[in-house]
PDB file of C-alpha atoms in Angstrom:
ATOM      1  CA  UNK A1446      -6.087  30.630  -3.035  1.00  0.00           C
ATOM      2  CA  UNK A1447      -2.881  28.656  -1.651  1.00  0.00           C
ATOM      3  CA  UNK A1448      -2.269  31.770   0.401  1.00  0.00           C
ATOM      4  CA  UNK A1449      -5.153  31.964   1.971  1.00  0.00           C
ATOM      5  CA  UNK A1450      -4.813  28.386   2.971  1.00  0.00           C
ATOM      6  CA  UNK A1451      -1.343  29.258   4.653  1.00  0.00           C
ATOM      7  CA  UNK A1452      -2.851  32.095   5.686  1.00  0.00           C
ATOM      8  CA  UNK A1453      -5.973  30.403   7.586  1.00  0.00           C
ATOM      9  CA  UNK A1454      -6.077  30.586  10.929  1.00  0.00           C
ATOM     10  CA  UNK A1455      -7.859  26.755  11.376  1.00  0.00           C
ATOM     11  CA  UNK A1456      -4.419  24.592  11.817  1.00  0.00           C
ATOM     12  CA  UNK A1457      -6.162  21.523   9.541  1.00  0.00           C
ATOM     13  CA  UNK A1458      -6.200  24.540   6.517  1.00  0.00           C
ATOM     14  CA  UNK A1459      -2.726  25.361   7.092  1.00  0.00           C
ATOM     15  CA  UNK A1460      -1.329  21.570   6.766  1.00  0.00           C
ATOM     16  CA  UNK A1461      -3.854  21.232   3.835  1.00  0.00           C
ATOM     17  CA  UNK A1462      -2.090  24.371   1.789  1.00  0.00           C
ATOM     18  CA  UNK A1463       0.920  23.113   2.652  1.00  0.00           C
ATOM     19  CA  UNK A1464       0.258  19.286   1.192  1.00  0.00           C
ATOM     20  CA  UNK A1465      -1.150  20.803  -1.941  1.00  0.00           C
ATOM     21  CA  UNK A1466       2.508  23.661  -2.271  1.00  0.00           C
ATOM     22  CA  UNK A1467       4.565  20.632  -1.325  1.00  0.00           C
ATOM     23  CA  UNK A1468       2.764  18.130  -4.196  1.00  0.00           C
ATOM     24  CA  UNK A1469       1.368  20.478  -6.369  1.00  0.00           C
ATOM     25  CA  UNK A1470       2.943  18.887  -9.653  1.00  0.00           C
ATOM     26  CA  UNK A1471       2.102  15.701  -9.185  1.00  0.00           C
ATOM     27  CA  UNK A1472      -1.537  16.618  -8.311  1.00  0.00           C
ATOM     28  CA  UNK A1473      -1.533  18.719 -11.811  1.00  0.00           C
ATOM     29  CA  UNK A1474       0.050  15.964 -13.448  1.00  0.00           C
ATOM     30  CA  UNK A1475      -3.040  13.230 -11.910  1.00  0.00           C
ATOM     31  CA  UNK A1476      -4.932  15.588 -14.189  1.00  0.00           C
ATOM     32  CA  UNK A1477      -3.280  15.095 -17.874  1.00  0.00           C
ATOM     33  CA  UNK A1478      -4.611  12.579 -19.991  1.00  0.00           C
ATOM     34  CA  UNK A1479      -1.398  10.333 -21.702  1.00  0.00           C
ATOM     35  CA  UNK A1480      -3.783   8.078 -24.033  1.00  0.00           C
ATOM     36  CA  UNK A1481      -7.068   8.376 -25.348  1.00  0.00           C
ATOM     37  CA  UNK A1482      -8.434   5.345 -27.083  1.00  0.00           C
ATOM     38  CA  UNK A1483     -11.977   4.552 -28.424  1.00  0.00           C
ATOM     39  CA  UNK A1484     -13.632   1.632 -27.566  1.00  0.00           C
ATOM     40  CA  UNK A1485     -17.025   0.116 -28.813  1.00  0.00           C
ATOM     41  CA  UNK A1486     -19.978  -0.924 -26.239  1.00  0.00           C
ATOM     42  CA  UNK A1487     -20.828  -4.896 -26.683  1.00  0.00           C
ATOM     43  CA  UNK A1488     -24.137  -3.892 -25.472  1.00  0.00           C
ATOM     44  CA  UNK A1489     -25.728  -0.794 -27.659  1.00  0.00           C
ATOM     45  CA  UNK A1490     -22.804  -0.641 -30.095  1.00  0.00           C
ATOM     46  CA  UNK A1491     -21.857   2.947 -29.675  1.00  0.00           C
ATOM     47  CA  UNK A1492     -18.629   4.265 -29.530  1.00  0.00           C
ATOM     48  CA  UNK A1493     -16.995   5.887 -26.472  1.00  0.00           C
ATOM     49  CA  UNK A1494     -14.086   7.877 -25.459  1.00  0.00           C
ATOM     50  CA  UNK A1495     -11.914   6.036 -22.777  1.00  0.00           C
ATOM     51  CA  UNK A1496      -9.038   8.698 -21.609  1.00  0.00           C
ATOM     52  CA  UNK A1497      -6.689   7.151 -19.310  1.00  0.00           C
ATOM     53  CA  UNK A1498      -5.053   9.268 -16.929  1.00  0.00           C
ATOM     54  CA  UNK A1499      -0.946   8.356 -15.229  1.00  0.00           C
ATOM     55  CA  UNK A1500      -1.219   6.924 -11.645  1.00  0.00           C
ATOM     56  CA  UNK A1501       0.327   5.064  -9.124  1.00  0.00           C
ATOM     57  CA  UNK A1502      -1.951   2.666  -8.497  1.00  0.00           C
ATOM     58  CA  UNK A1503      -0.377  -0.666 -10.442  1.00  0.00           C
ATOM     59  CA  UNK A1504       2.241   0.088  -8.267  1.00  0.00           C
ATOM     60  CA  UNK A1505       0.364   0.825  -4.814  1.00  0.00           C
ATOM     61  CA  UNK A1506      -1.220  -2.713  -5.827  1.00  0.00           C
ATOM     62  CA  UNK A1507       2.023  -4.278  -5.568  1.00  0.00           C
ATOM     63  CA  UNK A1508       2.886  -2.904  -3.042  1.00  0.00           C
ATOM     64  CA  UNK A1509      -0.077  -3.911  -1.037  1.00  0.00           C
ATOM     65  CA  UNK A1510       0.193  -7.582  -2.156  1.00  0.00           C
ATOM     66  CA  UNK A1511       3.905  -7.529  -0.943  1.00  0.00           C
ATOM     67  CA  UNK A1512       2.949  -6.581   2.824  1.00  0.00           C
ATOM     68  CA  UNK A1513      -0.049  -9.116   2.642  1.00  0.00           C
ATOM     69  CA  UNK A1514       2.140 -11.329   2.273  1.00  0.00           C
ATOM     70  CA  UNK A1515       4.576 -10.273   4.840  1.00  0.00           C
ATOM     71  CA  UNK A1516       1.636 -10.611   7.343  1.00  0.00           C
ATOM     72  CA  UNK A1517       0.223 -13.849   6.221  1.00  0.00           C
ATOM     73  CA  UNK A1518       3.493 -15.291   7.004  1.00  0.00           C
ATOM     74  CA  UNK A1519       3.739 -13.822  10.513  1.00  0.00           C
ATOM     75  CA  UNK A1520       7.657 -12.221   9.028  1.00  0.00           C
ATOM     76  CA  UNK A1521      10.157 -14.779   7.064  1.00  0.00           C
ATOM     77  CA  UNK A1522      13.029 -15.671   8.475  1.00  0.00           C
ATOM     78  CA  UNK A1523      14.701 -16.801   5.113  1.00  0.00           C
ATOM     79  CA  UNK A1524      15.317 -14.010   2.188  1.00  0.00           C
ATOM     80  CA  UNK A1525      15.310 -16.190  -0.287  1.00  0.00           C
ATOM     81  CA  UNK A1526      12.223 -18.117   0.833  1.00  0.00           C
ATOM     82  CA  UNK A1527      10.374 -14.737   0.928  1.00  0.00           C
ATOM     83  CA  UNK A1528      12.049 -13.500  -2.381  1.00  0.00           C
ATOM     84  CA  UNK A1529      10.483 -16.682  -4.485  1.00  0.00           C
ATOM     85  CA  UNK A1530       7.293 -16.006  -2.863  1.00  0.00           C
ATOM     86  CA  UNK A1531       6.794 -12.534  -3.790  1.00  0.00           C
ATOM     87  CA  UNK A1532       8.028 -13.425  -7.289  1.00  0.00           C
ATOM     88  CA  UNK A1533       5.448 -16.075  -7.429  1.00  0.00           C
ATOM     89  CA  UNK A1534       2.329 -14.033  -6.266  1.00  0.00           C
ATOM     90  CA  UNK A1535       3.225 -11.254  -8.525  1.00  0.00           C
ATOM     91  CA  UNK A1536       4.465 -13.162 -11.759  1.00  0.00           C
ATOM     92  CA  UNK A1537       1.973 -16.233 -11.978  1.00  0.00           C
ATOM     93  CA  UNK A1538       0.458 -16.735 -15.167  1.00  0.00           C
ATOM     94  CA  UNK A1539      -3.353 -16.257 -15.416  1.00  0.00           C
ATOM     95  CA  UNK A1540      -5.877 -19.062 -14.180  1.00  0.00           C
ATOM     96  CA  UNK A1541      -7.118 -20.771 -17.074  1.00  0.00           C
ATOM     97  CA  UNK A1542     -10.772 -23.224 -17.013  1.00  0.00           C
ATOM     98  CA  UNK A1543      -9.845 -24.779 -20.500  1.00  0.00           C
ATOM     99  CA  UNK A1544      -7.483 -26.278 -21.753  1.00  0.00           C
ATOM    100  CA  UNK A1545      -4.943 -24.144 -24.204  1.00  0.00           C
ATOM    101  CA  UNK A1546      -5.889 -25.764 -27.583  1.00  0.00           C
ATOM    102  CA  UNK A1547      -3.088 -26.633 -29.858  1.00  0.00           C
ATOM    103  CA  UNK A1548      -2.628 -24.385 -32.809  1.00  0.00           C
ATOM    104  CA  UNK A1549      -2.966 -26.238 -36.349  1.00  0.00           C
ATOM    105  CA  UNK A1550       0.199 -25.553 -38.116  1.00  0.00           C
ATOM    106  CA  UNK A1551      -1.294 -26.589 -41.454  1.00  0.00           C
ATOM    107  CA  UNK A1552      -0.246 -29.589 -43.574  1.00  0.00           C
TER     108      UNK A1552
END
């Protein structure tokens, strides 16, 4: 099948067959399934399957935030300024609407 791609005559098949020999692995590897866990649904009660598969995308995320805010600053000037800020974004705890309620330690 790959050869026929490399094979093809249409120059958008041959740069196709050659993405898929050049990342074959990692396309295989999108495939396998590293956790399976089984998780019940709030609304009928049933239990499901939930497979979850190894990607990039927690990563690509992070990425993505970091050059947002590259471009919301217009470029910084200051490493360290830039530095904080990225640690800030990407390490700030979650927004809360209550209060955290103290935890009775018992008498």
């Amino acid at each position: 099948m790959l050869a026929d791609l490399n094979r093809s005559q249409v120059k958008e098949l041959n740069a196709f067959g050659q993405t898929v020999v050049n990342w074959f692995r990692e396309i295989v590897n999108s495939f396998e399934i590293v956790k399976t866990e089984y998780v019940v649904d709030k609304k009928n009660g049933k239990a499901r399957r939930k497979d979850h598969r190894l990607t990039s995308s927690m990563i690509e995320n992070r990425n993505k935030l970091v050059k947002q805010i590259k471009n919301n600053a217009n470029g910084y000037t200051n490493w360290k300024r830039f530095r904080n800020r990225v640690l800030y974004v990407l390490n700030r705890p979650a927004f809360r609407l209550e209060p955290f309620e103290k935890e009775d330690k018992g008498t």
